[in-house]
Structures are given as structure tokens and as C-alpha cells.
Amino acid sequence: MKNLVILGGGYGGMRILARLLPSQLPDDVTITLVDKIPYHCLKTEYYALAAGTISDQHVRVAFPEHPRLTIKYGEVKDINLEEKTVLVNNDLITYDDLVIGLGCEDKYHNVPGADRYTYSIQSIEKSRTTYQALNNLSPGSVVSIVGAGLSGVELASELNESRPDLKVKLFDRGNHILSAFPVRLGTYVENWFDNHGVEIVNNSHITKVEENTLYNHDEPLHSDAIVWTAGIQPVEIIRNLDVEKDHQGRVVLTVHHNLPHDEHVYIVGDCASLPHAPSAQLAEGQAEQIVQILLKRWSNEPLPETMPVIKLKGVLGSLGKKHGFGLVAERPITGRVARLLKSGILWMYKYHNG
């Protein structure tokens, strides 16, 4: 029996399981899924969990069940590419094929104190801690959110709706928030924040973080809680892996999504060097192609010289429970329609995977 080991039950890992199980998995292949927690988590909704507008149960999806699927709960301590083994806690797992989808963590850009004195929404454990911190604040407390990309914007808007008694400040290093989106969308979101009392601090430069103090251009600003949403990087075990990486620390792959020197090791999701920014949608598209390659290799069929370009359908963000924004087929949309679309996509995902 061949053993396919999948590290991480995120969006990429779940899509691989969904495509192979229950009927496409060859009779001579077993799967071992490794994850720290006993369910798949909807990471795109961590901002709402941290803000307190949804429950912990809302972001959970059960892993599939199958006679040839073994789920190992624990933390990946080491990946030995030469020995084809993975150390999980104190147990050694041997693989024939390996899919690494361990995700990302916060990138602090060498800002002193940022890793120590800020909260995070990059994992469900950290999102729970952030929820407790934010919702235990007394009325009138100041919450500073560093980073005005999609995560920062959604957290700021959701927290404003959950705790209108708090003073929310959103720090962005550019002239306008949501710099990766068209100006029209950034302006729409800025106007929404203005109307709802969220302060945007543009052209910020965070130089240091201390307990309850954020330094913007070296000027100390009091904050009762600071949340960091200003960038991501592959998890530490991937950063330490002796393989070729791009300038962002993501692993360089062949067109078939495996390591250039090892056709049995695939990287999916946030750790993979791809032409698009990391996203759940991108991880799922990549996972679809990895399944195609695995099936061909297991059947000793020739591989295609190239793979289709992964097409992304768009990006949707929420502004509380009633408004949203996004790009669908490269067209900007705003308002209630955008929010309804995002809610519908989330419901469909949970319905099909739960």
C-alpha cells in the first residue's frame, strides 16, 4: 500500500480529500491527514470570531471519514525529505507521497515588540485569544489594528458592529486602504468607516510596539489592545526547510506543484510560490491540479507538459453583516449584494463540506 500524507487540513488539504474520497482513491493507496485540531477551520471567518459576532462552532467543518483515511492529531516537528518521514509530536510517519499545506503565520517585518505585544487572527487558537481580549475591554477602550488589507478591514468593520462602544483605529502604510483593490472600492470602504466612526491612520509607519503602546513614526500612541494584520509568511517549519524559495520565503515548484528535485513532495496553499497572492480559492484551485497529477502518477500515465492557469473568480470582503465589497469577474461590487454573495458562498462551502 502507498501512503499519501497530507500535512494540514486547510482549504487545499480539504479539497484534495474531497476529490479523492470516497471513489477516486486507488485501492492500493491510503491517506494520512495530519492536523493540530480535529476539524477543518474556515480561516476566512476568523475576523468575525475574533470580533465576537460568530461562535467558535460557526468556523468548524468536520473532516471526512473513510476506511483508508487515518487522521493524526498533533504538531509537525520535522520533515525529512531524504528519509521520506514526518515527525508528528513523537511519532514518525512514513510517506510515499507528501502534500504540505501547513499555511502561514504573521509576518512582523522586524518591528520590535510586534510579536510579543499584539494579537493575531492567523490561527483559530490565536483568534480565540483575540476574541477574549477584545470583548473583555471596557467601554471607550482603544483598539488599534495594524494593516488595512482585507483581514484588517473586515476585522475593523466587524468589531465596530460588535462593540460600537470601542474606539477602533486602522493603521495603513499607504495613502489609501485596500491598496490591492481598485481605488473605487478603497474609497467606498473609507467612506463606510468615516460614517461608522472608525479612524483610518494613513501613511503610518509602525516602528515599535510595547505593552498597550503603538509607535507610529516613533510617536507613542496608547492602545488598550493591538491586533496585527500587516502581512503573512510561511510557517517556521517551511522557512527552515532546505529547498529553493522565492523572495517571500515561499517554496518554488514545478508546473506540477511538486519540488523540482522530488516528484513525490507537493506544496499547496500559502507556502507555495505562485503568481497570485495566497487565498483559500487559490489553494483549492491548486489542490484540484495536484489530485490530477497524483492520479496520473499512480496510474503510470504521462503528465501534461503544462497545467491550466488557475482562474480566480474574485475576492469578496464584508463590512459588518449588511454591507460588503469585492471584485467579481474583475468588476467592482459594493453594498448589500456583495455581502449576500459572500454569505452565500460561505453557506455553500459549509453545506458541501460539512
Short mmCIF file of C-alpha atoms in Angstrom, two decimals:
data_model
loop_
_atom_site.label_atom_id
_atom_site.label_comp_id
_atom_site.label_asym_id
_atom_site.label_seq_id
_atom_site.Cartn_x
_atom_site.Cartn_y
_atom_site.Cartn_z
CA MET A 1 0.00 0.00 0.00
CA LYS A 2 1.17 3.52 -0.82
CA ASN A 3 0.65 6.15 1.85
CA LEU A 4 -0.29 9.71 0.85
CA VAL A 5 0.42 12.02 3.78
CA ILE A 6 -1.31 15.42 3.84
CA LEU A 7 0.09 17.94 6.30
CA GLY A 8 -2.63 20.41 7.20
CA GLY A 9 -6.41 20.19 6.92
CA GLY A 10 -6.81 23.66 5.43
CA TYR A 11 -8.55 24.61 2.20
CA GLY A 12 -6.02 22.82 0.00
CA GLY A 13 -5.92 19.65 2.09
CA MET A 14 -9.70 19.51 2.32
CA ARG A 15 -10.13 19.88 -1.43
CA ILE A 16 -7.69 17.01 -2.07
CA LEU A 17 -9.66 14.80 0.33
CA ALA A 18 -12.94 15.82 -1.27
CA ARG A 19 -11.71 14.86 -4.74
CA LEU A 20 -10.08 11.54 -3.78
CA LEU A 21 -12.78 10.35 -1.37
CA PRO A 22 -14.87 8.34 -1.49
CA SER A 23 -14.50 6.93 -5.00
CA GLN A 24 -11.33 8.17 -6.75
CA LEU A 25 -8.75 6.84 -4.30
CA PRO A 26 -6.94 3.84 -5.84
CA ASP A 27 -7.30 0.56 -3.95
CA ASP A 28 -3.58 0.46 -3.16
CA VAL A 29 -3.39 3.94 -1.60
CA THR A 30 -4.10 5.07 1.96
CA ILE A 31 -4.22 8.64 3.23
CA THR A 32 -2.87 10.04 6.47
CA LEU A 33 -4.06 13.55 7.35
CA VAL A 34 -2.08 15.46 9.97
CA ASP A 35 -3.53 18.47 11.77
CA LYS A 36 -3.29 20.07 15.18
CA ILE A 37 -7.05 20.27 15.70
CA PRO A 38 -9.84 17.76 15.00
CA TYR A 39 -11.72 19.73 12.35
CA HIS A 40 -11.23 21.94 9.33
CA CYS A 41 -11.44 25.66 10.15
CA LEU A 42 -12.88 28.42 7.98
CA LYS A 43 -9.91 30.74 8.23
CA THR A 44 -11.58 33.40 6.11
CA GLU A 45 -14.03 33.91 9.00
CA TYR A 46 -11.52 34.28 11.83
CA TYR A 47 -12.02 38.05 11.84
CA ALA A 48 -15.68 37.55 12.88
CA LEU A 49 -14.71 35.01 15.53
CA ALA A 50 -12.21 37.49 16.98
CA ALA A 51 -14.79 40.30 16.89
CA GLY A 52 -17.37 38.18 18.68
CA THR A 53 -20.10 38.20 16.02
CA ILE A 54 -19.99 34.44 15.35
CA SER A 55 -19.40 31.45 17.59
CA ASP A 56 -16.47 29.06 17.53
CA GLN A 57 -18.77 26.35 16.18
CA HIS A 58 -19.54 28.52 13.14
CA VAL A 59 -15.99 28.18 11.75
CA ARG A 60 -15.71 24.38 12.11
CA VAL A 61 -16.22 21.76 9.39
CA ALA A 62 -15.80 18.06 10.16
CA PHE A 63 -13.08 16.11 8.39
CA PRO A 64 -14.37 13.35 6.08
CA GLU A 65 -14.49 9.72 7.17
CA HIS A 66 -13.22 6.80 5.09
CA PRO A 67 -11.81 3.32 5.87
CA ARG A 68 -8.45 4.21 4.29
CA LEU A 69 -8.19 7.68 5.82
CA THR A 70 -6.25 7.98 9.09
CA ILE A 71 -6.26 11.31 10.91
CA LYS A 72 -3.28 12.05 13.13
CA TYR A 73 -3.66 14.95 15.54
CA GLY A 74 -0.50 16.75 16.51
CA GLU A 75 2.12 19.29 15.53
CA VAL A 76 4.59 18.66 12.72
CA LYS A 77 8.05 18.80 14.30
CA ASP A 78 10.23 17.77 11.36
CA ILE A 79 10.07 16.88 7.66
CA ASN A 80 12.87 14.63 6.42
CA LEU A 81 12.80 14.63 2.62
CA GLU A 82 15.66 12.14 2.30
CA GLU A 83 14.16 9.56 4.65
CA LYS A 84 10.59 10.33 3.47
CA THR A 85 9.37 10.72 7.02
CA VAL A 86 7.41 13.28 9.03
CA LEU A 87 7.76 13.66 12.78
CA VAL A 88 4.41 14.45 14.42
CA ASN A 89 4.79 15.03 18.13
CA ASN A 90 6.92 11.95 18.98
CA ASP A 91 5.60 9.70 16.20
CA LEU A 92 7.39 9.07 12.91
CA ILE A 93 5.13 8.79 9.84
CA THR A 94 6.48 7.37 6.59
CA TYR A 95 5.11 8.64 3.28
CA ASP A 96 5.25 7.65 -0.37
CA ASP A 97 3.74 10.96 -1.48
CA LEU A 98 3.58 14.10 0.64
CA VAL A 99 1.38 17.17 0.35
CA ILE A 100 2.46 20.07 2.56
CA GLY A 101 -0.30 22.57 3.30
CA LEU A 102 0.69 23.95 6.68
CA GLY A 103 -0.37 27.52 5.98
CA CYS A 104 1.10 30.77 7.20
CA GLU A 105 1.68 32.91 10.23
CA ASP A 106 2.06 36.62 10.91
CA LYS A 107 5.00 38.49 9.45
CA TYR A 108 6.18 41.25 11.77
CA HIS A 109 8.69 42.94 9.43
CA ASN A 110 11.30 43.12 12.22
CA VAL A 111 9.20 45.60 14.21
CA PRO A 112 10.43 45.31 17.82
CA GLY A 113 7.77 44.01 20.18
CA ALA A 114 5.19 43.28 17.48
CA ASP A 115 5.35 39.53 18.03
CA ARG A 116 5.04 39.93 21.78
CA TYR A 117 2.50 42.70 22.34
CA THR A 118 -0.01 42.25 19.53
CA TYR A 119 -2.90 39.88 18.99
CA SER A 120 -3.46 37.78 15.88
CA ILE A 121 -6.18 36.16 13.76
CA GLN A 122 -3.89 33.76 11.87
CA SER A 123 -4.98 30.61 13.70
CA ILE A 124 -8.13 29.52 15.49
CA GLU A 125 -6.24 29.38 18.79
CA LYS A 126 -4.97 32.94 18.38
CA SER A 127 -8.37 34.16 17.17
CA ARG A 128 -9.94 32.79 20.35
CA THR A 129 -7.37 34.64 22.45
CA THR A 130 -8.00 37.82 20.47
CA TYR A 131 -11.75 37.43 20.99
CA GLN A 132 -11.30 37.20 24.75
CA ALA A 133 -9.02 40.23 24.83
CA LEU A 134 -11.25 42.43 22.67
CA ASN A 135 -14.54 41.51 24.28
CA ASN A 136 -13.21 41.95 27.81
CA LEU A 137 -12.30 45.56 27.12
CA SER A 138 -14.23 48.24 28.98
CA PRO A 139 -16.32 50.79 27.04
CA GLY A 140 -14.27 53.57 25.50
CA SER A 141 -11.16 51.41 25.11
CA VAL A 142 -8.90 51.96 22.10
CA VAL A 143 -8.26 49.08 19.70
CA SER A 144 -5.51 49.56 17.10
CA ILE A 145 -5.46 47.31 14.04
CA VAL A 146 -2.17 47.37 12.13
CA GLY A 147 -2.62 46.59 8.43
CA ALA A 148 -5.52 47.69 6.21
CA GLY A 149 -5.68 44.82 3.77
CA LEU A 150 -8.69 42.55 3.58
CA SER A 151 -8.21 41.00 7.04
CA GLY A 152 -7.69 44.32 8.80
CA VAL A 153 -10.67 45.94 7.10
CA GLU A 154 -13.01 43.04 7.87
CA LEU A 155 -11.88 42.89 11.50
CA ALA A 156 -12.27 46.65 11.96
CA SER A 157 -15.78 46.71 10.50
CA GLU A 158 -16.94 43.62 12.37
CA LEU A 159 -15.55 44.89 15.67
CA ASN A 160 -17.23 48.24 15.10
CA GLU A 161 -20.54 46.39 14.71
CA SER A 162 -19.92 44.05 17.63
CA ARG A 163 -18.58 46.67 20.04
CA PRO A 164 -19.69 50.16 18.96
CA ASP A 165 -18.56 51.38 22.38
CA LEU A 166 -14.91 50.86 21.44
CA LYS A 167 -12.67 53.31 19.59
CA VAL A 168 -11.25 51.42 16.59
CA LYS A 169 -8.20 52.73 14.74
CA LEU A 170 -6.98 51.20 11.48
CA PHE A 171 -3.33 51.85 10.58
CA ASP A 172 -2.30 51.67 6.93
CA ARG A 173 1.08 52.46 5.42
CA GLY A 174 -0.36 53.73 2.12
CA ASN A 175 -2.34 56.77 1.03
CA HIS A 176 -5.49 54.64 0.78
CA ILE A 177 -6.59 51.39 2.38
CA LEU A 178 -7.06 48.19 0.34
CA SER A 179 -4.20 49.09 -1.99
CA ALA A 180 -4.58 45.77 -3.85
CA PHE A 181 -8.12 46.71 -4.91
CA PRO A 182 -9.37 49.35 -7.36
CA VAL A 183 -9.50 52.89 -5.96
CA ARG A 184 -13.29 52.88 -6.16
CA LEU A 185 -13.52 50.04 -3.64
CA GLY A 186 -10.99 51.61 -1.30
CA THR A 187 -12.93 54.90 -1.36
CA TYR A 188 -16.21 53.10 -0.68
CA VAL A 189 -14.75 51.33 2.35
CA GLU A 190 -13.11 54.53 3.64
CA ASN A 191 -16.47 56.33 3.45
CA TRP A 192 -18.11 53.44 5.30
CA PHE A 193 -15.53 53.74 8.07
CA ASP A 194 -15.98 57.52 8.24
CA ASN A 195 -19.74 57.09 8.64
CA HIS A 196 -19.29 54.46 11.34
CA GLY A 197 -16.66 56.20 13.45
CA VAL A 198 -13.64 54.03 12.61
CA GLU A 199 -10.47 56.14 12.40
CA ILE A 200 -8.11 55.43 9.50
CA VAL A 201 -4.47 56.40 10.02
CA ASN A 202 -2.92 56.61 6.55
CA ASN A 203 0.81 56.75 5.74
CA SER A 204 1.58 55.09 9.04
CA HIS A 205 4.95 53.57 9.84
CA ILE A 206 4.94 51.35 12.91
CA THR A 207 8.43 51.45 14.39
CA LYS A 208 7.94 49.69 17.72
CA VAL A 209 5.29 48.05 19.88
CA GLU A 210 5.23 47.96 23.64
CA GLU A 211 2.55 46.80 26.04
CA ASN A 212 -0.51 49.00 25.34
CA THR A 213 1.62 51.34 23.24
CA LEU A 214 1.96 51.54 19.48
CA TYR A 215 4.72 53.71 17.98
CA ASN A 216 3.74 55.36 14.69
CA HIS A 217 6.73 57.24 13.20
CA ASP A 218 8.27 56.83 16.68
CA GLU A 219 5.34 58.68 18.25
CA PRO A 220 3.82 56.66 21.13
CA LEU A 221 0.07 56.08 20.93
CA HIS A 222 -1.91 54.41 23.70
CA SER A 223 -3.90 51.32 22.77
CA ASP A 224 -5.79 49.00 25.08
CA ALA A 225 -5.40 46.20 22.53
CA ILE A 226 -3.33 45.93 19.32
CA VAL A 227 -4.14 43.43 16.56
CA TRP A 228 -1.58 42.68 13.84
CA THR A 229 -2.89 42.07 10.31
CA ALA A 230 0.07 43.51 8.41
CA GLY A 231 1.43 40.59 6.44
CA ILE A 232 1.95 36.83 6.42
CA GLN A 233 4.78 34.37 5.83
CA PRO A 234 5.04 30.57 5.56
CA VAL A 235 5.14 28.73 8.87
CA GLU A 236 8.53 28.26 10.52
CA ILE A 237 9.00 24.61 9.57
CA ILE A 238 8.73 25.59 5.89
CA ARG A 239 11.04 28.57 6.33
CA ASN A 240 13.62 26.15 7.77
CA LEU A 241 13.16 23.51 5.05
CA ASP A 242 16.24 23.19 2.84
CA VAL A 243 14.54 23.76 -0.52
CA GLU A 244 14.52 26.58 -3.08
CA LYS A 245 12.31 29.52 -2.14
CA ASP A 246 11.29 32.85 -3.66
CA HIS A 247 11.98 36.27 -2.12
CA GLN A 248 8.90 35.91 0.10
CA GLY A 249 10.07 32.60 1.53
CA ARG A 250 7.55 30.50 -0.39
CA VAL A 251 8.65 27.21 -1.92
CA VAL A 252 9.50 27.19 -5.64
CA LEU A 253 7.66 24.41 -7.52
CA THR A 254 7.46 22.78 -10.92
CA VAL A 255 4.37 23.23 -13.13
CA HIS A 256 3.07 20.04 -11.48
CA HIS A 257 3.23 21.62 -8.00
CA ASN A 258 5.99 19.35 -6.68
CA LEU A 259 9.55 20.13 -5.59
CA PRO A 260 11.94 20.43 -8.56
CA HIS A 261 14.13 17.63 -7.15
CA ASP A 262 11.36 15.43 -5.72
CA GLU A 263 8.23 14.47 -7.64
CA HIS A 264 6.71 12.93 -4.51
CA VAL A 265 6.52 16.16 -2.47
CA TYR A 266 3.86 18.76 -3.27
CA ILE A 267 3.24 22.16 -1.69
CA VAL A 268 -0.27 23.61 -1.57
CA GLY A 269 -1.57 26.95 -0.36
CA ASP A 270 0.21 29.74 1.49
CA CYS A 271 3.62 28.04 1.42
CA ALA A 272 3.68 27.68 -2.39
CA SER A 273 5.31 30.19 -4.73
CA LEU A 274 2.50 31.08 -7.14
CA PRO A 275 1.74 34.10 -9.38
CA HIS A 276 -1.23 35.13 -7.22
CA ALA A 277 -1.46 36.27 -3.62
CA PRO A 278 -2.28 33.43 -1.19
CA SER A 279 -6.00 32.76 -0.74
CA ALA A 280 -8.40 29.93 0.04
CA GLN A 281 -9.61 30.00 -3.56
CA LEU A 282 -6.08 29.69 -4.92
CA ALA A 283 -5.28 26.77 -2.59
CA GLU A 284 -8.38 24.94 -3.76
CA GLY A 285 -7.55 25.51 -7.42
CA GLN A 286 -4.03 24.24 -6.86
CA ALA A 287 -5.35 21.20 -4.95
CA GLU A 288 -7.56 20.27 -7.91
CA GLN A 289 -4.48 20.08 -10.13
CA ILE A 290 -2.44 18.16 -7.55
CA VAL A 291 -5.15 15.48 -7.47
CA GLN A 292 -4.97 15.19 -11.27
CA ILE A 293 -1.19 14.75 -11.12
CA LEU A 294 -1.36 12.21 -8.30
CA LEU A 295 -3.90 10.08 -10.16
CA LYS A 296 -1.79 10.11 -13.32
CA ARG A 297 1.40 9.22 -11.46
CA TRP A 298 -0.29 6.44 -9.54
CA SER A 299 -1.56 5.03 -12.86
CA ASN A 300 1.82 5.48 -14.59
CA GLU A 301 0.22 7.81 -17.14
CA PRO A 302 2.21 10.59 -18.85
CA LEU A 303 1.89 14.04 -17.32
CA PRO A 304 0.84 17.11 -19.29
CA GLU A 305 3.74 19.42 -20.13
CA THR A 306 1.82 22.40 -18.81
CA MET A 307 -1.08 22.91 -16.44
CA PRO A 308 -4.02 25.28 -16.97
CA VAL A 309 -3.77 28.70 -15.38
CA ILE A 310 -5.69 28.71 -12.10
CA LYS A 311 -8.55 31.13 -12.63
CA LEU A 312 -9.76 33.06 -9.62
CA LYS A 313 -13.41 34.10 -9.59
CA GLY A 314 -12.86 37.18 -7.48
CA VAL A 315 -12.49 38.46 -3.94
CA LEU A 316 -15.26 39.42 -1.52
CA GLY A 317 -14.98 41.27 1.77
CA SER A 318 -17.53 42.16 4.43
CA LEU A 319 -18.31 45.40 6.21
CA GLY A 320 -20.31 44.06 9.11
CA LYS A 321 -23.30 41.84 8.48
CA LYS A 322 -25.13 44.05 5.97
CA HIS A 323 -22.56 45.59 3.63
CA GLY A 324 -19.61 44.36 1.63
CA PHE A 325 -17.28 44.97 -1.29
CA GLY A 326 -15.29 42.99 -3.77
CA LEU A 327 -14.27 42.07 -7.28
CA VAL A 328 -16.29 39.52 -9.23
CA ALA A 329 -15.09 38.75 -12.75
CA GLU A 330 -12.84 41.82 -12.34
CA ARG A 331 -15.90 44.05 -11.77
CA PRO A 332 -16.14 46.04 -8.52
CA ILE A 333 -19.28 45.48 -6.48
CA THR A 334 -20.32 47.13 -3.23
CA GLY A 335 -23.16 47.19 -0.74
CA ARG A 336 -25.67 44.55 0.27
CA VAL A 337 -25.22 42.45 -2.88
CA ALA A 338 -21.53 41.90 -2.13
CA ARG A 339 -22.34 40.85 1.44
CA LEU A 340 -25.09 38.48 0.32
CA LEU A 341 -22.74 36.91 -2.22
CA LYS A 342 -20.10 36.29 0.43
CA SER A 343 -22.66 34.80 2.83
CA GLY A 344 -23.99 32.54 0.06
CA ILE A 345 -20.54 31.28 -0.91
CA LEU A 346 -19.75 30.55 2.74
CA TRP A 347 -23.02 28.64 3.17
CA MET A 348 -22.38 26.59 0.04
CA TYR A 349 -18.86 25.72 1.19
CA LYS A 350 -20.09 24.52 4.59
CA TYR A 351 -23.01 22.64 3.02
CA HIS A 352 -20.81 20.74 0.60
CA ASN A 353 -18.02 20.02 3.08
CA GLY A 354 -19.93 19.59 6.32
#
